[in-house]
Amino acid sequence: MQLEEYILNNIDPEPDYLATINRNTHLRMLNPRMISGHMQGRLLSLLSKMIQPDLVLEIGTYTGYAALCLAEGLGAKGKLHTIECDDELEDFIRENFRNSPYNQQIELHIGDAKRTIDDLHGPFDLVFIDADKREYQQYYDAVLPKLRVGGLMIVDNTLWNDKVLEEVSDERDKQTQAILSFNRNIANDRRVEKIILPLRDGLTLIRKK
Ligand SMILES: C[S@@+](CC[C@H](N)C(=O)[O-])C[C@H]1O[C@@H](n2cnc3c(N)ncnc32)[C@H](O)[C@@H]1O
């Protein structure tokens, strides 16, 4: 915690509209820990600015925080698609997008990610996977063919609260099992280069060769 505070005091601040989303998410939402937040958000923003994507895909919008961080790297004609299955979040997400400079460049899809991905056309330059951990492999398999060569996929929660280190993980814990299997598959996938950053809950960066 002390280290996190030190880091936050020595990196760029969040834009005001993101600080507002962060605050309102903690005030109004269940599970506010799901939000990317200040530190991870600044990394997403920086990576996006380095890639300068024309087309971005996010899987798992929640309150829109990470989508807006990723949107910071879009050029004037760039576009970001983000998918969220919980329709009760829709009004809050749309309000958050409207209060940012990127409202016109973001398309929110309310629905199941697996079905929605099939309807979207790439090639994507940048993809952020952050929805149902049990479905990570399916998202990856559906998205990789739509990611351009040299494009970047960022996958959140790949250390899953350090549960990946537990020797015998509970058979019933389907999320941990899925993350373990996903990490193994990515490690062995020669179509991509990969690194796991021990940031927050683990962030895997995957570049398509
Ligand atoms: C960890 S939160 C996303 C946080 C957001 N990316 C951020 O960093 O601010 C995960 C979100 O994925 C959504 N989700 C879970 N399963 C989904 C699915 N099958 N299709 C679309 N969204 C899904 C959840 O409702 C939740 O809002």
PDB file of C-alpha atoms and ligand atoms in Angstrom:
ATOM      1  CA  MET A   1       0.000   0.000   0.000  1.00  0.00           C
ATOM      2  CA  GLN A   2       2.825   2.370   0.946  1.00  0.00           C
ATOM      3  CA  LEU A   3       4.570   1.522  -2.315  1.00  0.00           C
ATOM      4  CA  GLU A   4       1.376   2.101  -4.288  1.00  0.00           C
ATOM      5  CA  GLU A   5       0.949   5.498  -2.643  1.00  0.00           C
ATOM      6  CA  TYR A   6       4.563   6.373  -3.481  1.00  0.00           C
ATOM      7  CA  ILE A   7       4.025   5.368  -7.121  1.00  0.00           C
ATOM      8  CA  LEU A   8       0.782   7.349  -7.385  1.00  0.00           C
ATOM      9  CA  ASN A   9       2.557  10.416  -6.028  1.00  0.00           C
ATOM     10  CA  ASN A  10       5.256  10.104  -8.663  1.00  0.00           C
ATOM     11  CA  ILE A  11       3.308   9.433 -11.853  1.00  0.00           C
ATOM     12  CA  ASP A  12       0.903  11.525 -13.907  1.00  0.00           C
ATOM     13  CA  PRO A  13      -2.376  12.339 -12.182  1.00  0.00           C
ATOM     14  CA  GLU A  14      -5.655  11.019 -13.588  1.00  0.00           C
ATOM     15  CA  PRO A  15      -7.575  13.489 -15.734  1.00  0.00           C
ATOM     16  CA  ASP A  16     -10.423  15.008 -13.687  1.00  0.00           C
ATOM     17  CA  TYR A  17     -13.181  13.065 -15.480  1.00  0.00           C
ATOM     18  CA  LEU A  18     -11.409   9.780 -14.649  1.00  0.00           C
ATOM     19  CA  ALA A  19     -10.961  10.754 -11.005  1.00  0.00           C
ATOM     20  CA  THR A  20     -14.724  11.418 -10.937  1.00  0.00           C
ATOM     21  CA  ILE A  21     -15.501   7.981 -12.407  1.00  0.00           C
ATOM     22  CA  ASN A  22     -13.161   6.387  -9.877  1.00  0.00           C
ATOM     23  CA  ARG A  23     -14.868   8.200  -7.006  1.00  0.00           C
ATOM     24  CA  ASN A  24     -18.407   7.532  -8.224  1.00  0.00           C
ATOM     25  CA  THR A  25     -17.624   3.887  -8.905  1.00  0.00           C
ATOM     26  CA  HIS A  26     -16.531   3.491  -5.288  1.00  0.00           C
ATOM     27  CA  LEU A  27     -19.617   5.337  -4.068  1.00  0.00           C
ATOM     28  CA  ARG A  28     -22.254   3.751  -6.274  1.00  0.00           C
ATOM     29  CA  MET A  29     -21.106   0.335  -7.472  1.00  0.00           C
ATOM     30  CA  LEU A  30     -20.715  -3.143  -6.097  1.00  0.00           C
ATOM     31  CA  ASN A  31     -17.185  -4.517  -6.475  1.00  0.00           C
ATOM     32  CA  PRO A  32     -15.395  -1.209  -7.143  1.00  0.00           C
ATOM     33  CA  ARG A  33     -12.115  -3.152  -7.021  1.00  0.00           C
ATOM     34  CA  MET A  34     -12.864  -4.205 -10.596  1.00  0.00           C
ATOM     35  CA  ILE A  35     -11.995  -0.747 -11.912  1.00  0.00           C
ATOM     36  CA  SER A  36      -8.517  -0.413 -13.443  1.00  0.00           C
ATOM     37  CA  GLY A  37      -7.833   2.718 -11.407  1.00  0.00           C
ATOM     38  CA  HIS A  38      -5.104   5.331 -11.404  1.00  0.00           C
ATOM     39  CA  MET A  39      -1.883   3.299 -11.713  1.00  0.00           C
ATOM     40  CA  GLN A  40      -3.042   0.648 -14.180  1.00  0.00           C
ATOM     41  CA  GLY A  41      -5.007   3.272 -16.055  1.00  0.00           C
ATOM     42  CA  ARG A  42      -1.905   5.373 -16.660  1.00  0.00           C
ATOM     43  CA  LEU A  43      -0.119   2.282 -18.024  1.00  0.00           C
ATOM     44  CA  LEU A  44      -3.035   1.546 -20.390  1.00  0.00           C
ATOM     45  CA  SER A  45      -2.974   5.148 -21.536  1.00  0.00           C
ATOM     46  CA  LEU A  46       0.785   5.128 -22.136  1.00  0.00           C
ATOM     47  CA  LEU A  47       0.705   1.823 -24.051  1.00  0.00           C
ATOM     48  CA  SER A  48      -2.134   3.109 -26.189  1.00  0.00           C
ATOM     49  CA  LYS A  49      -0.278   6.352 -26.944  1.00  0.00           C
ATOM     50  CA  MET A  50       2.797   4.316 -27.957  1.00  0.00           C
ATOM     51  CA  ILE A  51       0.742   2.176 -30.340  1.00  0.00           C
ATOM     52  CA  GLN A  52      -1.419   5.037 -31.672  1.00  0.00           C
ATOM     53  CA  PRO A  53      -4.230   2.610 -32.544  1.00  0.00           C
ATOM     54  CA  ASP A  54      -6.901   3.209 -35.159  1.00  0.00           C
ATOM     55  CA  LEU A  55      -9.094   0.448 -33.756  1.00  0.00           C
ATOM     56  CA  VAL A  56      -9.295  -0.723 -30.144  1.00  0.00           C
ATOM     57  CA  LEU A  57     -11.422  -3.442 -28.525  1.00  0.00           C
ATOM     58  CA  GLU A  58     -12.142  -3.759 -24.816  1.00  0.00           C
ATOM     59  CA  ILE A  59     -13.926  -6.825 -23.411  1.00  0.00           C
ATOM     60  CA  GLY A  60     -15.523  -5.930 -20.047  1.00  0.00           C
ATOM     61  CA  THR A  61     -16.413  -2.227 -19.726  1.00  0.00           C
ATOM     62  CA  TYR A  62     -17.675  -2.048 -16.111  1.00  0.00           C
ATOM     63  CA  THR A  63     -17.881   1.741 -15.525  1.00  0.00           C
ATOM     64  CA  GLY A  64     -15.803   2.788 -18.527  1.00  0.00           C
ATOM     65  CA  TYR A  65     -12.576   3.764 -16.769  1.00  0.00           C
ATOM     66  CA  ALA A  66     -10.144   1.598 -18.760  1.00  0.00           C
ATOM     67  CA  ALA A  67     -11.949   2.291 -22.038  1.00  0.00           C
ATOM     68  CA  LEU A  68     -11.306   6.010 -21.538  1.00  0.00           C
ATOM     69  CA  CYS A  69      -7.627   5.374 -20.678  1.00  0.00           C
ATOM     70  CA  LEU A  70      -7.198   3.326 -23.869  1.00  0.00           C
ATOM     71  CA  ALA A  71      -9.031   6.003 -25.877  1.00  0.00           C
ATOM     72  CA  GLU A  72      -6.297   8.509 -25.003  1.00  0.00           C
ATOM     73  CA  GLY A  73      -4.057   6.951 -27.693  1.00  0.00           C
ATOM     74  CA  LEU A  74      -6.635   7.124 -30.504  1.00  0.00           C
ATOM     75  CA  GLY A  75      -6.015   9.439 -33.431  1.00  0.00           C
ATOM     76  CA  ALA A  76      -8.771  11.797 -34.577  1.00  0.00           C
ATOM     77  CA  LYS A  77     -10.336   9.074 -36.749  1.00  0.00           C
ATOM     78  CA  GLY A  78      -9.684   6.234 -34.309  1.00  0.00           C
ATOM     79  CA  LYS A  79     -12.448   4.157 -32.757  1.00  0.00           C
ATOM     80  CA  LEU A  80     -12.860   2.030 -29.652  1.00  0.00           C
ATOM     81  CA  HIS A  81     -15.398  -0.766 -29.201  1.00  0.00           C
ATOM     82  CA  THR A  82     -16.168  -1.871 -25.674  1.00  0.00           C
ATOM     83  CA  ILE A  83     -18.417  -4.761 -24.622  1.00  0.00           C
ATOM     84  CA  GLU A  84     -20.377  -5.088 -21.375  1.00  0.00           C
ATOM     85  CA  CYS A  85     -23.009  -7.729 -20.575  1.00  0.00           C
ATOM     86  CA  ASP A  86     -24.571  -6.005 -17.549  1.00  0.00           C
ATOM     87  CA  ASP A  87     -27.282  -3.709 -18.929  1.00  0.00           C
ATOM     88  CA  GLU A  88     -27.798  -2.126 -15.491  1.00  0.00           C
ATOM     89  CA  LEU A  89     -24.435  -0.410 -15.983  1.00  0.00           C
ATOM     90  CA  GLU A  90     -25.389   1.144 -19.317  1.00  0.00           C
ATOM     91  CA  ASP A  91     -26.654   4.553 -18.120  1.00  0.00           C
ATOM     92  CA  PHE A  92     -23.672   5.073 -15.832  1.00  0.00           C
ATOM     93  CA  ILE A  93     -21.199   4.072 -18.558  1.00  0.00           C
ATOM     94  CA  ARG A  94     -22.811   6.369 -21.125  1.00  0.00           C
ATOM     95  CA  GLU A  95     -22.797   9.262 -18.637  1.00  0.00           C
ATOM     96  CA  ASN A  96     -19.091   8.661 -18.005  1.00  0.00           C
ATOM     97  CA  PHE A  97     -18.287   8.601 -21.711  1.00  0.00           C
ATOM     98  CA  ARG A  98     -20.296  11.792 -22.289  1.00  0.00           C
ATOM     99  CA  ASN A  99     -18.234  13.576 -19.615  1.00  0.00           C
ATOM    100  CA  SER A 100     -14.980  12.733 -21.412  1.00  0.00           C
ATOM    101  CA  PRO A 101     -13.414  14.072 -24.627  1.00  0.00           C
ATOM    102  CA  TYR A 102     -13.848  10.655 -26.339  1.00  0.00           C
ATOM    103  CA  ASN A 103     -17.616  10.109 -26.397  1.00  0.00           C
ATOM    104  CA  GLN A 104     -17.824  10.311 -30.207  1.00  0.00           C
ATOM    105  CA  GLN A 105     -15.062   7.762 -30.678  1.00  0.00           C
ATOM    106  CA  ILE A 106     -16.410   5.048 -28.415  1.00  0.00           C
ATOM    107  CA  GLU A 107     -19.043   2.460 -29.295  1.00  0.00           C
ATOM    108  CA  LEU A 108     -20.553   0.642 -26.334  1.00  0.00           C
ATOM    109  CA  HIS A 109     -22.007  -2.802 -27.013  1.00  0.00           C
ATOM    110  CA  ILE A 110     -24.328  -4.139 -24.357  1.00  0.00           C
ATOM    111  CA  GLY A 111     -24.369  -7.913 -24.666  1.00  0.00           C
ATOM    112  CA  ASP A 112     -22.379 -11.067 -24.278  1.00  0.00           C
ATOM    113  CA  ALA A 113     -18.743 -10.691 -25.303  1.00  0.00           C
ATOM    114  CA  LYS A 114     -18.393 -13.958 -27.203  1.00  0.00           C
ATOM    115  CA  ARG A 115     -21.348 -13.226 -29.449  1.00  0.00           C
ATOM    116  CA  THR A 116     -20.430  -9.562 -29.923  1.00  0.00           C
ATOM    117  CA  ILE A 117     -16.798 -10.274 -30.883  1.00  0.00           C
ATOM    118  CA  ASP A 118     -18.057 -12.421 -33.756  1.00  0.00           C
ATOM    119  CA  ASP A 119     -19.960  -9.428 -35.147  1.00  0.00           C
ATOM    120  CA  LEU A 120     -16.993  -7.030 -34.980  1.00  0.00           C
ATOM    121  CA  HIS A 121     -14.533  -6.601 -37.799  1.00  0.00           C
ATOM    122  CA  GLY A 122     -10.837  -5.985 -37.234  1.00  0.00           C
ATOM    123  CA  PRO A 123      -8.069  -5.580 -37.698  1.00  0.00           C
ATOM    124  CA  PHE A 124      -7.632  -4.355 -34.133  1.00  0.00           C
ATOM    125  CA  ASP A 125      -4.397  -2.649 -33.136  1.00  0.00           C
ATOM    126  CA  LEU A 126      -5.009  -2.973 -29.401  1.00  0.00           C
ATOM    127  CA  VAL A 127      -7.248  -5.271 -27.339  1.00  0.00           C
ATOM    128  CA  PHE A 128      -7.900  -5.279 -23.594  1.00  0.00           C
ATOM    129  CA  ILE A 129      -9.391  -8.471 -22.132  1.00  0.00           C
ATOM    130  CA  ASP A 130     -10.998  -7.904 -18.726  1.00  0.00           C
ATOM    131  CA  ALA A 131     -14.343  -9.763 -18.466  1.00  0.00           C
ATOM    132  CA  ASP A 132     -15.243 -13.286 -17.256  1.00  0.00           C
ATOM    133  CA  LYS A 133     -12.019 -15.098 -16.265  1.00  0.00           C
ATOM    134  CA  ARG A 134     -13.557 -18.472 -17.173  1.00  0.00           C
ATOM    135  CA  GLU A 135     -13.940 -17.305 -20.760  1.00  0.00           C
ATOM    136  CA  TYR A 136     -10.492 -15.772 -21.296  1.00  0.00           C
ATOM    137  CA  GLN A 137      -9.367 -18.547 -23.646  1.00  0.00           C
ATOM    138  CA  GLN A 138     -12.493 -18.144 -25.764  1.00  0.00           C
ATOM    139  CA  TYR A 139     -12.024 -14.378 -26.003  1.00  0.00           C
ATOM    140  CA  TYR A 140      -8.380 -14.893 -26.963  1.00  0.00           C
ATOM    141  CA  ASP A 141      -9.175 -17.482 -29.614  1.00  0.00           C
ATOM    142  CA  ALA A 142     -11.886 -15.279 -31.108  1.00  0.00           C
ATOM    143  CA  VAL A 143      -9.815 -12.090 -31.057  1.00  0.00           C
ATOM    144  CA  LEU A 144      -6.329 -13.242 -32.125  1.00  0.00           C
ATOM    145  CA  PRO A 145      -7.309 -13.677 -35.806  1.00  0.00           C
ATOM    146  CA  LYS A 146      -8.708 -10.118 -35.705  1.00  0.00           C
ATOM    147  CA  LEU A 147      -5.579  -8.606 -34.135  1.00  0.00           C
ATOM    148  CA  ARG A 148      -3.162  -7.162 -36.680  1.00  0.00           C
ATOM    149  CA  VAL A 149       0.385  -8.499 -36.853  1.00  0.00           C
ATOM    150  CA  GLY A 150       2.372  -6.401 -34.371  1.00  0.00           C
ATOM    151  CA  GLY A 151      -0.828  -5.575 -32.486  1.00  0.00           C
ATOM    152  CA  LEU A 152      -0.997  -5.756 -28.712  1.00  0.00           C
ATOM    153  CA  MET A 153      -3.390  -7.677 -26.478  1.00  0.00           C
ATOM    154  CA  ILE A 154      -3.455  -6.771 -22.785  1.00  0.00           C
ATOM    155  CA  VAL A 155      -5.047  -9.288 -20.416  1.00  0.00           C
ATOM    156  CA  ASP A 156      -5.947  -8.339 -16.844  1.00  0.00           C
ATOM    157  CA  ASN A 157      -5.972 -10.424 -13.634  1.00  0.00           C
ATOM    158  CA  THR A 158      -3.610 -13.114 -14.915  1.00  0.00           C
ATOM    159  CA  LEU A 159      -2.037 -13.609 -11.460  1.00  0.00           C
ATOM    160  CA  TRP A 160      -5.513 -13.776  -9.913  1.00  0.00           C
ATOM    161  CA  ASN A 161      -4.754 -12.595  -6.413  1.00  0.00           C
ATOM    162  CA  ASP A 162      -1.635 -14.834  -6.374  1.00  0.00           C
ATOM    163  CA  LYS A 163      -3.903 -17.893  -6.495  1.00  0.00           C
ATOM    164  CA  VAL A 164      -1.881 -19.098  -9.486  1.00  0.00           C
ATOM    165  CA  LEU A 165       0.839 -20.018  -6.950  1.00  0.00           C
ATOM    166  CA  GLU A 166      -1.332 -22.244  -4.799  1.00  0.00           C
ATOM    167  CA  GLU A 167      -0.108 -25.804  -5.292  1.00  0.00           C
ATOM    168  CA  VAL A 168      -3.443 -27.524  -5.146  1.00  0.00           C
ATOM    169  CA  SER A 169      -6.025 -25.098  -6.294  1.00  0.00           C
ATOM    170  CA  ASP A 170      -9.587 -25.897  -5.316  1.00  0.00           C
ATOM    171  CA  GLU A 171     -11.309 -27.995  -7.995  1.00  0.00           C
ATOM    172  CA  ARG A 172     -14.413 -25.903  -7.548  1.00  0.00           C
ATOM    173  CA  ASP A 173     -12.588 -22.637  -8.172  1.00  0.00           C
ATOM    174  CA  LYS A 174     -13.288 -22.485 -11.874  1.00  0.00           C
ATOM    175  CA  GLN A 175     -11.822 -19.007 -12.272  1.00  0.00           C
ATOM    176  CA  THR A 176      -8.396 -19.993 -10.941  1.00  0.00           C
ATOM    177  CA  GLN A 177      -8.428 -23.139 -13.071  1.00  0.00           C
ATOM    178  CA  ALA A 178      -9.256 -21.087 -16.132  1.00  0.00           C
ATOM    179  CA  ILE A 179      -6.517 -18.534 -15.484  1.00  0.00           C
ATOM    180  CA  LEU A 180      -3.937 -21.317 -14.900  1.00  0.00           C
ATOM    181  CA  SER A 181      -4.908 -23.003 -18.130  1.00  0.00           C
ATOM    182  CA  PHE A 182      -4.960 -19.695 -20.034  1.00  0.00           C
ATOM    183  CA  ASN A 183      -1.484 -18.734 -18.794  1.00  0.00           C
ATOM    184  CA  ARG A 184      -0.122 -22.169 -19.776  1.00  0.00           C
ATOM    185  CA  ASN A 185      -1.613 -21.937 -23.247  1.00  0.00           C
ATOM    186  CA  ILE A 186      -0.294 -18.434 -23.859  1.00  0.00           C
ATOM    187  CA  ALA A 187       3.181 -19.460 -22.644  1.00  0.00           C
ATOM    188  CA  ASN A 188       3.190 -22.225 -25.290  1.00  0.00           C
ATOM    189  CA  ASP A 189       1.626 -20.191 -28.104  1.00  0.00           C
ATOM    190  CA  ARG A 190       4.389 -19.517 -30.614  1.00  0.00           C
ATOM    191  CA  ARG A 191       2.264 -17.104 -32.630  1.00  0.00           C
ATOM    192  CA  VAL A 192       2.762 -14.448 -29.947  1.00  0.00           C
ATOM    193  CA  GLU A 193       5.406 -12.883 -27.699  1.00  0.00           C
ATOM    194  CA  LYS A 194       4.338 -12.451 -24.101  1.00  0.00           C
ATOM    195  CA  ILE A 195       5.268 -11.061 -20.705  1.00  0.00           C
ATOM    196  CA  ILE A 196       3.367 -11.069 -17.396  1.00  0.00           C
ATOM    197  CA  LEU A 197       3.740  -7.858 -15.416  1.00  0.00           C
ATOM    198  CA  PRO A 198       3.227  -8.279 -11.638  1.00  0.00           C
ATOM    199  CA  LEU A 199       1.224  -5.064 -11.578  1.00  0.00           C
ATOM    200  CA  ARG A 200      -1.828  -5.152  -9.309  1.00  0.00           C
ATOM    201  CA  ASP A 201      -3.528  -8.465 -10.124  1.00  0.00           C
ATOM    202  CA  GLY A 202      -1.188  -9.363 -12.989  1.00  0.00           C
ATOM    203  CA  LEU A 203      -1.271  -7.910 -16.471  1.00  0.00           C
ATOM    204  CA  THR A 204      -0.156  -9.996 -19.473  1.00  0.00           C
ATOM    205  CA  LEU A 205       1.083  -8.189 -22.561  1.00  0.00           C
ATOM    206  CA  ILE A 206       0.805 -10.245 -25.751  1.00  0.00           C
ATOM    207  CA  ARG A 207       2.186  -9.134 -29.117  1.00  0.00           C
ATOM    208  CA  LYS A 208       1.120 -10.928 -32.286  1.00  0.00           C
ATOM    209  CA  LYS A 209       4.105 -11.986 -34.436  1.00  0.00           C
TER     210      LYS A 209
HETATM  211  C1  LIG B   1     -13.199  -6.272 -14.177  1.00  0.00           C
HETATM  212  S1  LIG B   1     -14.638  -5.550 -14.822  1.00  0.00           S
HETATM  213  C2  LIG B   1     -14.007  -4.529 -16.131  1.00  0.00           C
HETATM  214  C3  LIG B   1     -13.247  -3.310 -15.627  1.00  0.00           C
HETATM  215  C4  LIG B   1     -12.884  -2.315 -16.689  1.00  0.00           C
HETATM  216  N1  LIG B   1     -12.248  -2.959 -17.822  1.00  0.00           N
HETATM  217  C5  LIG B   1     -11.913  -1.329 -16.091  1.00  0.00           C
HETATM  218  O1  LIG B   1     -10.726  -1.639 -16.037  1.00  0.00           O
HETATM  219  O2  LIG B   1     -12.316  -0.254 -15.619  1.00  0.00           O
HETATM  220  C6  LIG B   1     -15.362  -6.885 -15.726  1.00  0.00           C
HETATM  221  C7  LIG B   1     -16.642  -6.534 -16.449  1.00  0.00           C
HETATM  222  O3  LIG B   1     -16.889  -7.564 -17.424  1.00  0.00           O
HETATM  223  C8  LIG B   1     -18.277  -7.773 -17.497  1.00  0.00           C
HETATM  224  N2  LIG B   1     -18.502  -9.111 -18.080  1.00  0.00           N
HETATM  225  C9  LIG B   1     -18.395 -10.311 -17.451  1.00  0.00           C
HETATM  226  N3  LIG B   1     -18.688 -11.309 -18.295  1.00  0.00           N
HETATM  227  C10 LIG B   1     -18.978 -10.742 -19.494  1.00  0.00           C
HETATM  228  C11 LIG B   1     -19.361 -11.253 -20.756  1.00  0.00           C
HETATM  229  N4  LIG B   1     -19.494 -12.566 -20.974  1.00  0.00           N
HETATM  230  N5  LIG B   1     -19.609 -10.381 -21.760  1.00  0.00           N
HETATM  231  C12 LIG B   1     -19.458  -9.029 -21.557  1.00  0.00           C
HETATM  232  N6  LIG B   1     -19.089  -8.499 -20.374  1.00  0.00           N
HETATM  233  C13 LIG B   1     -18.855  -9.335 -19.352  1.00  0.00           C
HETATM  234  C14 LIG B   1     -18.758  -7.630 -16.067  1.00  0.00           C
HETATM  235  O4  LIG B   1     -20.142  -7.343 -16.025  1.00  0.00           O
HETATM  236  C15 LIG B   1     -17.871  -6.486 -15.552  1.00  0.00           C
HETATM  237  O5  LIG B   1     -18.511  -5.240 -15.658  1.00  0.00           O
END
